[in-house]
Tab-separated table of C-alpha atoms in Angstrom:
chain	number	residue	atom	x	y	z
A	13	MET	CA	0.000	0.000	0.000
A	14	ALA	CA	3.072	2.234	-0.116
A	15	ASN	CA	2.099	3.454	-3.545
A	16	LEU	CA	-1.365	4.568	-2.436
A	17	TYR	CA	-2.521	7.684	-0.698
A	18	SER	CA	-5.300	7.051	1.805
A	19	THR	CA	-7.542	9.072	4.119
A	20	LYS	CA	-9.199	7.834	7.251
A	21	ALA	CA	-11.822	10.602	7.182
A	22	LEU	CA	-13.494	9.342	4.022
A	23	GLY	CA	-12.175	5.819	3.917
A	24	ARG	CA	-11.208	6.189	0.269
A	25	ALA	CA	-7.936	5.678	-1.614
A	26	TRP	CA	-6.718	6.162	-5.140
A	27	PRO	CA	-3.436	5.885	-7.038
A	28	PRO	CA	-1.550	9.163	-7.281
A	29	SER	CA	-1.052	8.704	-10.990
A	30	THR	CA	-4.758	8.438	-11.725
A	31	PRO	CA	-6.045	11.719	-13.161
A	32	THR	CA	-9.390	13.047	-12.043
A	33	ALA	CA	-11.665	14.580	-14.629
A	34	SER	CA	-13.384	16.877	-12.184
A	35	PRO	CA	-13.119	17.864	-8.551
A	36	ARG	CA	-14.340	15.111	-6.286
A	37	THR	CA	-17.233	15.899	-3.989
A	38	SER	CA	-18.515	14.355	-0.833
A	39	SER	CA	-22.095	13.257	-0.303
A	40	ARG	CA	-22.766	16.681	1.215
A	41	GLY	CA	-21.869	18.472	-2.015
A	42	ARG	CA	-18.640	20.096	-0.740
A	43	PHE	CA	-15.252	20.199	-2.473
A	44	ILE	CA	-12.590	17.851	-1.103
A	45	PRO	CA	-9.539	19.966	-0.269
A	46	TRP	CA	-7.056	17.209	-0.933
A	47	ASP	CA	-7.991	16.781	-4.580
A	48	LEU	CA	-4.829	16.473	-6.662
A	49	ASN	CA	-6.221	18.418	-9.631
A	50	PRO	CA	-7.022	22.075	-8.878
A	51	PRO	CA	-10.606	23.151	-9.730
A	52	ARG	CA	-11.183	24.881	-12.973
A	53	GLN	CA	-11.336	28.640	-12.827
A	54	ARG	CA	-14.942	29.899	-12.747
A	55	PRO	CA	-15.992	32.853	-14.851
A	56	ALA	CA	-16.042	36.152	-13.053
A	57	ALA	CA	-19.835	36.299	-13.217
A	58	VAL	CA	-20.335	33.311	-10.909
A	59	GLU	CA	-18.311	35.000	-8.190
A	60	GLU	CA	-20.816	37.835	-7.973
A	61	SER	CA	-22.935	38.251	-4.862
A	62	TRP	CA	-26.103	36.932	-6.459
A	63	PHE	CA	-24.379	33.634	-7.216
A	64	GLN	CA	-23.204	33.325	-3.644
A	65	ASP	CA	-26.780	33.874	-2.497
A	66	LEU	CA	-27.984	31.078	-4.729
A	67	ARG	CA	-25.644	28.661	-2.992
A	68	LEU	CA	-28.024	28.775	-0.040
A	69	LEU	CA	-30.351	26.591	-2.075
A	70	ARG	CA	-27.625	23.928	-2.137
A	71	GLY	CA	-26.964	24.220	1.575
A	72	ARG	CA	-28.177	22.214	4.466
A	73	LEU	CA	-31.811	21.193	4.950
A	74	THR	CA	-32.330	23.677	7.793
A	75	GLU	CA	-31.207	26.563	5.606
A	76	ARG	CA	-33.588	25.528	2.846
A	77	LEU	CA	-36.550	25.294	5.224
A	78	VAL	CA	-35.839	28.734	6.650
A	79	LEU	CA	-35.683	30.232	3.153
A	80	VAL	CA	-38.976	28.598	2.142
A	81	LEU	CA	-40.714	29.842	5.294
A	82	VAL	CA	-39.494	33.393	4.662
A	83	LEU	CA	-40.818	33.297	1.094
A	84	VAL	CA	-44.199	31.947	2.228
A	85	PHE	CA	-44.497	34.649	4.896
A	86	CYS	CA	-43.691	37.417	2.402
A	87	ALA	CA	-46.232	36.091	-0.107
A	88	ALA	CA	-48.952	35.889	2.557
A	89	PHE	CA	-48.194	39.440	3.706
A	90	LEU	CA	-48.450	40.825	0.171
A	91	ILE	CA	-51.729	39.012	-0.526
A	92	ARG	CA	-53.350	40.220	2.701
A	93	ASN	CA	-52.180	43.823	2.518
A	94	HIS	CA	-52.233	44.532	-1.194
A	95	GLU	CA	-55.082	47.031	-0.744
A	96	HIS	CA	-52.852	49.183	1.479
A	97	LEU	CA	-49.691	48.759	-0.572
A	98	ILE	CA	-51.300	49.763	-3.882
A	99	SER	CA	-52.645	53.302	-4.229
A	100	PRO	CA	-56.430	53.761	-4.579
A	101	GLY	CA	-55.948	55.439	-7.935
A	102	THR	CA	-54.084	52.420	-9.304
A	103	ARG	CA	-56.748	50.026	-8.034
A	104	ALA	CA	-59.505	52.125	-9.590
A	105	TRP	CA	-57.631	52.316	-12.904
A	106	VAL	CA	-57.029	48.565	-13.030
A	107	GLY	CA	-60.650	47.880	-12.069
A	108	THR	CA	-61.943	50.193	-14.785
A	109	LEU	CA	-59.629	48.581	-17.336
A	110	HIS	CA	-60.923	45.163	-16.336
A	111	LEU	CA	-64.493	46.436	-16.706
A	112	SER	CA	-63.886	47.858	-20.166
A	113	ARG	CA	-62.189	44.695	-21.427
A	114	LEU	CA	-64.426	42.021	-19.936
A	115	GLY	CA	-67.602	43.905	-19.109
A	116	GLY	CA	-69.642	43.498	-15.974
A	117	SER	CA	-67.572	43.956	-12.824
A	118	LEU	CA	-65.221	46.520	-11.354
A	119	LEU	CA	-63.375	43.813	-9.419
A	120	PRO	CA	-59.737	43.487	-10.476
A	121	PRO	CA	-59.000	39.831	-11.293
A	122	TRP	CA	-56.087	39.728	-8.827
A	123	SER	CA	-57.960	41.303	-5.964
A	124	ARG	CA	-58.916	39.393	-2.857
A	125	VAL	CA	-61.668	41.365	-1.144
A	126	HIS	CA	-62.560	40.800	2.509
A	127	TRP	CA	-66.315	41.109	2.099
A	128	SER	CA	-66.907	40.869	5.852
A	129	ASP	CA	-65.582	44.459	6.015
A	130	TYR	CA	-68.688	45.659	4.130
A	131	ALA	CA	-72.438	45.454	4.707
A	132	TYR	CA	-75.799	46.278	3.162
A	133	VAL	CA	-77.887	48.187	5.719
A	134	SER	CA	-81.623	48.795	5.960
A	135	TYR	CA	-83.707	50.184	8.786
A	136	ALA	CA	-87.221	49.531	10.074
A	137	THR	CA	-89.311	51.649	12.413
A	138	THR	CA	-92.708	50.000	11.764
A	139	PRO	CA	-93.823	46.375	11.220
A	140	ASP	CA	-94.465	47.054	7.516
A	141	TYR	CA	-90.942	48.359	7.004
A	142	LEU	CA	-89.549	45.464	9.018
A	143	CYS	CA	-91.226	43.164	6.507
A	144	ASN	CA	-89.684	45.211	3.679
A	145	SER	CA	-86.214	44.901	5.243
A	146	VAL	CA	-86.589	41.135	5.550
A	147	MET	CA	-87.687	41.016	1.905
A	148	LEU	CA	-84.530	42.936	1.004
A	149	ALA	CA	-82.437	40.463	3.024
A	150	GLU	CA	-84.105	37.592	1.162
A	151	SER	CA	-83.258	39.183	-2.189
A	152	LEU	CA	-79.619	39.749	-1.213
A	153	HIS	CA	-79.358	36.139	-0.040
A	154	ARG	CA	-81.047	34.748	-3.166
A	155	LEU	CA	-78.951	36.874	-5.549
A	156	GLY	CA	-75.685	35.867	-3.862
A	157	ALA	CA	-74.528	39.248	-2.542
A	158	LYS	CA	-71.133	38.880	-0.848
A	159	PRO	CA	-71.105	41.575	1.899
A	160	ASP	CA	-72.973	41.210	5.186
A	161	THR	CA	-76.615	42.182	5.549
A	162	LEU	CA	-77.562	44.323	8.558
A	163	ILE	CA	-81.090	45.255	9.641
A	164	LEU	CA	-81.444	48.094	12.146
A	165	TYR	CA	-84.904	47.890	13.712
A	166	SER	CA	-86.593	50.027	16.305
A	167	SER	CA	-86.431	48.372	19.712
A	168	ASP	CA	-90.111	49.321	20.207
A	169	LEU	CA	-91.090	46.672	17.651
A	170	THR	CA	-90.379	43.922	20.193
A	171	THR	CA	-90.416	45.673	23.590
A	172	SER	CA	-93.536	47.840	23.398
A	173	SER	CA	-96.677	47.001	25.354
A	174	SER	CA	-98.422	45.717	22.213
A	175	PRO	CA	-95.775	44.558	19.702
A	176	HIS	CA	-96.774	43.264	16.306
A	177	PRO	CA	-97.231	39.487	16.618
A	178	ALA	CA	-94.985	38.760	13.619
A	179	SER	CA	-92.100	41.114	14.446
A	180	ALA	CA	-90.094	38.606	16.494
A	181	ARG	CA	-90.668	35.919	13.858
A	182	LEU	CA	-89.434	38.169	11.050
A	183	ILE	CA	-86.303	39.109	12.979
A	184	TYR	CA	-85.512	35.443	13.614
A	185	GLN	CA	-86.320	34.602	9.993
A	186	ALA	CA	-83.881	37.219	8.678
A	187	THR	CA	-81.089	35.697	10.773
A	188	ALA	CA	-81.846	32.002	10.397
A	189	LEU	CA	-82.898	31.853	6.738
A	190	TYR	CA	-81.071	34.748	5.095
A	191	GLY	CA	-77.925	35.118	7.225
A	192	ALA	CA	-78.642	38.739	8.143
A	193	ARG	CA	-77.494	40.500	11.283
A	194	THR	CA	-80.217	42.274	13.256
A	195	GLU	CA	-79.679	45.042	15.785
A	196	PRO	CA	-82.250	46.940	17.890
A	197	VAL	CA	-81.738	50.705	17.868
A	198	SER	CA	-83.430	53.823	19.150
A	199	VAL	CA	-85.199	55.851	16.492
A	200	LEU	CA	-83.132	58.843	15.434
A	201	SER	CA	-85.275	61.947	15.120
A	202	ALA	CA	-84.953	65.707	15.234
A	203	SER	CA	-85.959	67.549	18.380
A	204	SER	CA	-88.413	69.646	16.360
A	205	SER	CA	-90.271	66.549	15.095
A	206	SER	CA	-91.217	65.121	18.472
A	207	SER	CA	-94.489	67.042	18.569
A	208	SER	CA	-95.630	65.841	15.150
A	209	SER	CA	-98.881	63.921	15.326
A	210	SER	CA	-99.737	62.836	11.804
A	211	THR	CA	-98.754	59.408	10.567
A	212	ALA	CA	-97.132	60.830	7.449
A	213	ASP	CA	-94.999	63.248	9.422
A	214	THR	CA	-93.969	60.482	11.835
A	215	THR	CA	-92.919	58.244	8.958
A	216	TRP	CA	-90.829	60.995	7.366
A	217	SER	CA	-89.220	62.046	10.656
A	218	ALA	CA	-88.279	58.431	11.367
A	219	SER	CA	-86.255	58.441	8.130
A	220	PHE	CA	-83.392	60.012	10.091
A	221	THR	CA	-82.854	56.509	11.524
A	222	LYS	CA	-81.309	55.624	8.174
A	223	LEU	CA	-78.364	57.836	9.109
A	224	LEU	CA	-77.378	55.398	11.871
A	225	ALA	CA	-75.466	53.736	9.042
A	226	PHE	CA	-72.694	56.273	9.764
A	227	ASN	CA	-72.333	54.709	13.233
A	228	GLN	CA	-71.646	51.139	12.070
A	229	THR	CA	-67.912	51.452	12.638
A	230	ARG	CA	-67.337	47.713	12.644
A	231	TYR	CA	-67.452	47.984	8.844
A	232	LYS	CA	-65.193	49.892	6.475
A	233	ARG	CA	-68.123	50.762	4.233
A	234	VAL	CA	-71.890	50.295	4.374
A	235	LEU	CA	-74.467	50.619	1.621
A	236	SER	CA	-77.769	51.887	3.000
A	237	LEU	CA	-80.791	50.929	0.881
A	238	ASP	CA	-84.395	52.010	1.238
A	239	SER	CA	-86.443	48.865	1.740
A	240	ASP	CA	-89.535	50.053	-0.181
A	241	ALA	CA	-87.897	48.796	-3.342
A	242	THR	CA	-87.147	45.770	-5.487
A	243	LEU	CA	-83.526	44.650	-5.785
A	244	LEU	CA	-82.908	43.084	-9.187
A	245	GLN	CA	-79.118	42.587	-9.060
A	246	PRO	CA	-76.437	42.822	-6.340
A	247	LEU	CA	-74.619	46.137	-5.933
A	248	ASP	CA	-71.370	44.654	-4.585
A	249	GLU	CA	-69.128	46.645	-6.919
A	250	LEU	CA	-70.160	49.923	-5.286
A	251	PHE	CA	-68.243	48.980	-2.133
A	252	LEU	CA	-65.005	49.114	-4.162
A	253	LEU	CA	-65.390	52.645	-5.476
A	254	PRO	CA	-62.307	54.818	-4.846
A	255	PRO	CA	-62.380	56.074	-1.229
A	256	THR	CA	-62.004	59.695	-2.257
A	257	ALA	CA	-65.026	60.903	-0.245
A	258	PRO	CA	-66.853	59.721	2.886
A	259	VAL	CA	-70.157	59.434	0.986
A	260	ALA	CA	-71.172	58.221	-2.472
A	261	LEU	CA	-74.733	58.374	-3.783
A	262	PRO	CA	-76.683	59.061	-6.982
A	263	ARG	CA	-78.355	62.281	-7.946
A	264	ALA	CA	-82.132	62.496	-7.930
A	265	TYR	CA	-82.319	62.568	-11.714
A	266	TRP	CA	-85.960	63.768	-11.617
A	267	LEU	CA	-84.920	66.899	-9.657
A	268	ASN	CA	-82.300	69.597	-10.104
A	269	ASN	CA	-79.061	69.605	-8.098
A	270	THR	CA	-80.293	67.176	-5.459
A	271	LEU	CA	-78.717	63.991	-4.153
A	272	CYS	CA	-80.866	60.934	-3.479
A	273	THR	CA	-80.331	58.867	-0.316
A	274	SER	CA	-82.222	55.751	-1.437
A	275	VAL	CA	-78.793	54.292	-2.303
A	276	LEU	CA	-76.217	55.682	0.135
A	277	LEU	CA	-72.624	54.428	0.385
A	278	ALA	CA	-70.929	55.645	3.567
A	279	SER	CA	-67.632	55.123	5.366
A	280	PRO	CA	-68.678	54.913	9.034
A	281	SER	CA	-66.671	56.847	11.592
A	282	GLU	CA	-67.280	58.457	14.955
A	283	ALA	CA	-66.450	61.890	13.559
A	284	ASP	CA	-68.903	61.665	10.643
A	285	PHE	CA	-71.676	60.255	12.813
A	286	ALA	CA	-71.227	63.081	15.336
A	287	ARG	CA	-71.437	65.570	12.485
A	288	VAL	CA	-74.585	63.935	11.097
A	289	ARG	CA	-76.249	63.675	14.483
A	290	ALA	CA	-75.594	67.328	15.277
A	291	ARG	CA	-77.209	68.331	11.978
A	292	VAL	CA	-80.234	66.084	12.645
A	293	GLU	CA	-80.827	67.635	16.056
A	294	LYS	CA	-81.251	71.088	14.541
A	295	ALA	CA	-83.250	69.967	11.486
A	296	ALA	CA	-86.318	72.019	10.582
A	297	PRO	CA	-89.777	70.413	11.000
A	298	GLN	CA	-90.137	69.650	7.277
A	299	GLU	CA	-86.594	68.378	6.738
A	300	VAL	CA	-85.814	64.698	6.218
A	301	ASP	CA	-82.659	62.619	5.828
A	302	THR	CA	-82.185	63.774	2.227
A	303	ASP	CA	-81.963	67.395	3.358
A	304	VAL	CA	-79.340	66.541	5.981
A	305	ILE	CA	-77.117	64.645	3.541
A	306	ASN	CA	-77.400	67.337	0.876
A	307	ALA	CA	-76.488	70.010	3.416
A	308	LEU	CA	-73.458	68.110	4.736
A	309	TYR	CA	-72.096	66.329	1.664
A	310	GLY	CA	-73.697	67.998	-1.344
A	311	ASP	CA	-70.443	69.673	-2.357
A	312	GLY	CA	-68.022	66.912	-1.424
A	313	CYS	CA	-69.446	63.504	-2.296
A	314	LEU	CA	-68.772	60.877	-4.934
A	315	VAL	CA	-71.651	60.723	-7.432
A	316	VAL	CA	-72.911	57.283	-8.448
A	317	PRO	CA	-74.596	57.098	-11.886
A	318	HIS	CA	-78.340	56.542	-11.545
A	319	ARG	CA	-78.202	54.124	-14.454
A	320	PRO	CA	-78.295	51.264	-13.559
A	321	TYR	CA	-78.331	51.852	-9.787
A	322	LEU	CA	-81.574	53.791	-9.299
A	323	LEU	CA	-84.858	53.587	-11.204
A	324	LEU	CA	-88.175	54.933	-9.914
A	325	SER	CA	-91.354	52.971	-10.482
A	326	GLY	CA	-92.991	56.278	-11.421
A	327	GLU	CA	-90.654	56.554	-14.408
A	328	MET	CA	-93.029	54.205	-16.281
A	329	ARG	CA	-95.759	56.874	-15.996
A	330	ALA	CA	-93.559	59.830	-16.934
A	331	ALA	CA	-94.456	61.807	-20.041
A	332	GLY	CA	-90.792	62.076	-21.062
A	333	HIS	CA	-87.674	60.159	-20.116
A	334	GLU	CA	-84.892	62.574	-21.067
A	335	ALA	CA	-83.764	62.961	-17.459
A	336	TYR	CA	-83.374	59.236	-16.953
A	337	LEU	CA	-81.779	58.560	-20.342
A	338	GLY	CA	-79.259	61.351	-19.753
A	339	GLY	CA	-77.635	63.798	-22.101
A	340	GLY	CA	-76.797	61.079	-24.610
A	341	GLY	CA	-80.455	60.652	-25.447
A	342	GLY	CA	-81.444	57.282	-26.797
A	343	GLU	CA	-84.745	55.535	-27.309
A	344	TRP	CA	-86.894	54.654	-24.315
A	345	ASP	CA	-87.773	50.958	-23.985
A	346	ALA	CA	-89.211	50.071	-20.582
A	347	VAL	CA	-88.449	46.354	-20.959
A	348	LYS	CA	-84.775	46.979	-21.760
A	349	VAL	CA	-84.487	49.589	-19.013
A	350	LEU	CA	-85.827	47.097	-16.477
A	351	ALA	CA	-83.362	44.473	-17.716
A	352	GLU	CA	-80.394	46.793	-17.078
A	353	ALA	CA	-81.657	48.232	-13.781
A	354	LYS	CA	-80.341	46.867	-10.492
A	355	TYR	CA	-82.575	48.660	-8.012
A	356	VAL	CA	-86.152	49.929	-8.440
A	357	HIS	CA	-87.484	52.298	-5.787
A	358	PHE	CA	-91.271	52.587	-5.395
A	359	SER	CA	-91.840	56.316	-5.631
A	360	ASP	CA	-94.991	56.978	-7.626
A	361	TRP	CA	-97.178	59.657	-6.084
A	362	PRO	CA	-100.208	59.591	-5.826
A	363	MET	CA	-100.016	55.814	-6.201
A	364	PRO	CA	-99.620	54.332	-2.685
A	365	LYS	CA	-96.790	52.005	-1.763
A	366	PRO	CA	-97.243	48.476	-3.168
A	367	TRP	CA	-98.074	46.911	0.209
A	368	MET	CA	-100.928	49.374	0.725
A	369	ALA	CA	-104.420	48.800	-0.592
A	370	SER	CA	-105.524	51.076	-3.421
A	371	SER	CA	-108.845	51.541	-5.143
A	372	GLU	CA	-109.401	50.014	-8.550
A	373	GLY	CA	-110.345	53.411	-9.918
A	374	LEU	CA	-107.056	54.966	-8.832
A	375	ARG	CA	-105.033	52.128	-10.315
A	376	ARG	CA	-106.822	52.397	-13.628
A	377	GLU	CA	-106.431	56.163	-13.647
A	378	LEU	CA	-102.667	55.999	-12.984
A	379	MET	CA	-101.870	52.953	-15.117
A	380	PRO	CA	-99.567	53.895	-18.055
A	381	GLY	CA	-101.037	53.668	-21.488
A	382	CYS	CA	-99.738	51.656	-24.415
A	383	LYS	CA	-96.866	53.731	-25.755
A	384	GLY	CA	-93.217	53.272	-26.441
A	385	LEU	CA	-91.452	50.073	-27.353
A	386	GLY	CA	-91.507	46.480	-26.185
A	387	GLU	CA	-94.305	43.932	-25.806
A	388	GLY	CA	-96.470	45.288	-28.584
A	389	GLY	CA	-95.980	48.906	-27.562
A	390	CYS	CA	-97.296	48.422	-24.010
A	391	GLY	CA	-93.967	47.937	-22.276
A	392	ASP	CA	-94.481	50.850	-19.871
A	393	ARG	CA	-97.829	49.523	-18.677
A	394	ASP	CA	-96.710	45.910	-18.413
A	395	VAL	CA	-93.540	46.729	-16.480
A	396	TRP	CA	-95.407	49.075	-14.123
A	397	VAL	CA	-98.157	46.571	-13.337
A	398	GLY	CA	-95.657	43.727	-13.105
A	399	LEU	CA	-93.436	45.535	-10.595
A	400	TYR	CA	-96.342	46.067	-8.208
A	401	ALA	CA	-97.697	42.543	-8.674
A	402	GLU	CA	-94.276	40.915	-8.143
A	403	PHE	CA	-93.655	42.929	-4.954
A	404	ARG	CA	-97.025	41.859	-3.542
A	405	GLU	CA	-96.473	38.212	-4.395
A	406	ARG	CA	-92.989	38.232	-2.838
A	407	ARG	CA	-94.253	40.036	0.268
A	408	LYS	CA	-96.861	37.344	0.792
A	409	ARG	CA	-94.292	34.585	0.272
A	410	VAL	CA	-91.608	36.075	2.555
A	411	CYS	CA	-93.562	37.826	5.320
A	412	GLY	CA	-96.712	35.731	5.504
A	413	PRO	CA	-100.446	36.444	5.410
A	414	GLU	CA	-100.266	38.897	8.342
A	415	PHE	CA	-98.897	41.536	5.972
A	416	ILE	CA	-101.446	41.199	3.165
A	417	MET	CA	-103.614	44.317	2.892
A	418	TYR	CA	-104.944	43.974	-0.644
A	419	GLU	CA	-107.023	40.804	-0.840
A	420	GLU	CA	-109.414	42.383	-3.337
A	421	GLU	CA	-106.489	43.078	-5.677
A	422	GLU	CA	-105.336	39.454	-5.629
A	423	LYS	CA	-108.379	38.482	-7.665
A	424	GLN	CA	-107.253	40.667	-10.561
A	425	LEU	CA	-103.833	39.026	-11.032
A	426	ASP	CA	-105.282	36.572	-13.564
A	427	ASN	CA	-106.122	39.475	-15.873
A	428	LEU	CA	-102.603	40.915	-15.999
A	429	PRO	CA	-100.836	41.421	-19.338
A	430	PRO	CA	-98.348	38.652	-20.313
A	431	LEU	CA	-95.189	40.404	-19.060
A	432	ALA	CA	-96.829	41.322	-15.749
A	433	GLN	CA	-98.042	37.730	-15.316
A	434	ALA	CA	-94.497	36.461	-15.813
A	435	MET	CA	-93.168	38.913	-13.224
A	436	SER	CA	-95.821	38.019	-10.640
A	437	GLY	CA	-96.162	34.312	-11.274
A	438	GLY	CA	-94.341	33.228	-8.131
A	439	GLN	CA	-90.872	33.575	-9.636
A	440	PRO	CA	-88.623	36.397	-8.362
A	441	ILE	CA	-87.388	38.888	-10.927
A	442	GLU	CA	-83.920	37.863	-12.118
């Protein structure tokens, strides 16, 4: 063995005259310092710092695991906090680009939205409006809306000396069947309205309760909706509008220079709620929630387009539709307008609300005539009648027979025009 070199550390031996084609390595991937042939010179590039960093990947198992964990942590941090790391203007631009290319949604394809930070909010101060709020919760649940649903109801509905027998059932139904959150509140009213005695005045003064949406600070944004309406499509994309103002809402397109609070997007905060409450306390006797919001935010809000987010039922009876169609003009077709609309608010004076009984003579007097396009030229009439009939059918199905006030009108549903029959035939409007 005199002609052999040996090493006890590795237990290997080889003749000194045997050339080695490449540096020998151990099982751990390290160069053996006693190799007879010197290693080949590496190019200068591989000696740079980035190459030395890459050698970590060839290191020990512990080093690899630490590197993987660091990468996973960084990826999770970026995914969770991308909304804060990317400017609102960039998010809005990307969302608008996605909308223009694919059509339909303002949601960026890479965005992961925490929908529990947002909520649809409605309020109820009477049993009839509690039924309406539960109907709205049913529609949001059926249509697959992603944010929470919150119903603010007057505590008197369940704690008064003679509560409505169905109030407790409706509150439980909203939670158990439709996943809504319910919260008893005190009615918010102006000090000057406390002496009002008429039912109409009481109903209008109670509308200030809607402004409790500004106090729901558990949410980043809330979308307050009037419940005397029919929701045709979810409004989830409104929650992702650029946060450039504390309030976003549409204009009352049938009026001049007035904002409409039927659809009100707010960013709740203690400061804004204190400001709103102070303005409510000094409201004039004839002022309502719309007056308060216009006074506080009329010059500094984000304006939501009324198409497709706000359509009045009375628009079907209007003589002209230039205000709704906008400056671009276009041809009025009630059937197509209903198909694009997402939210229809029942505002149709002197026609009463759809859950209230009305005389046959008044209905016939106010019913739109056969004009315009769609369904043989009677699209306005068919859509108008169908909206009322569908609301009544859904109210009976959701709230129960205790809330039916128009039994004599039920008998006339068989004589509805074809479109109205389809809308009221037990199937919700899709």
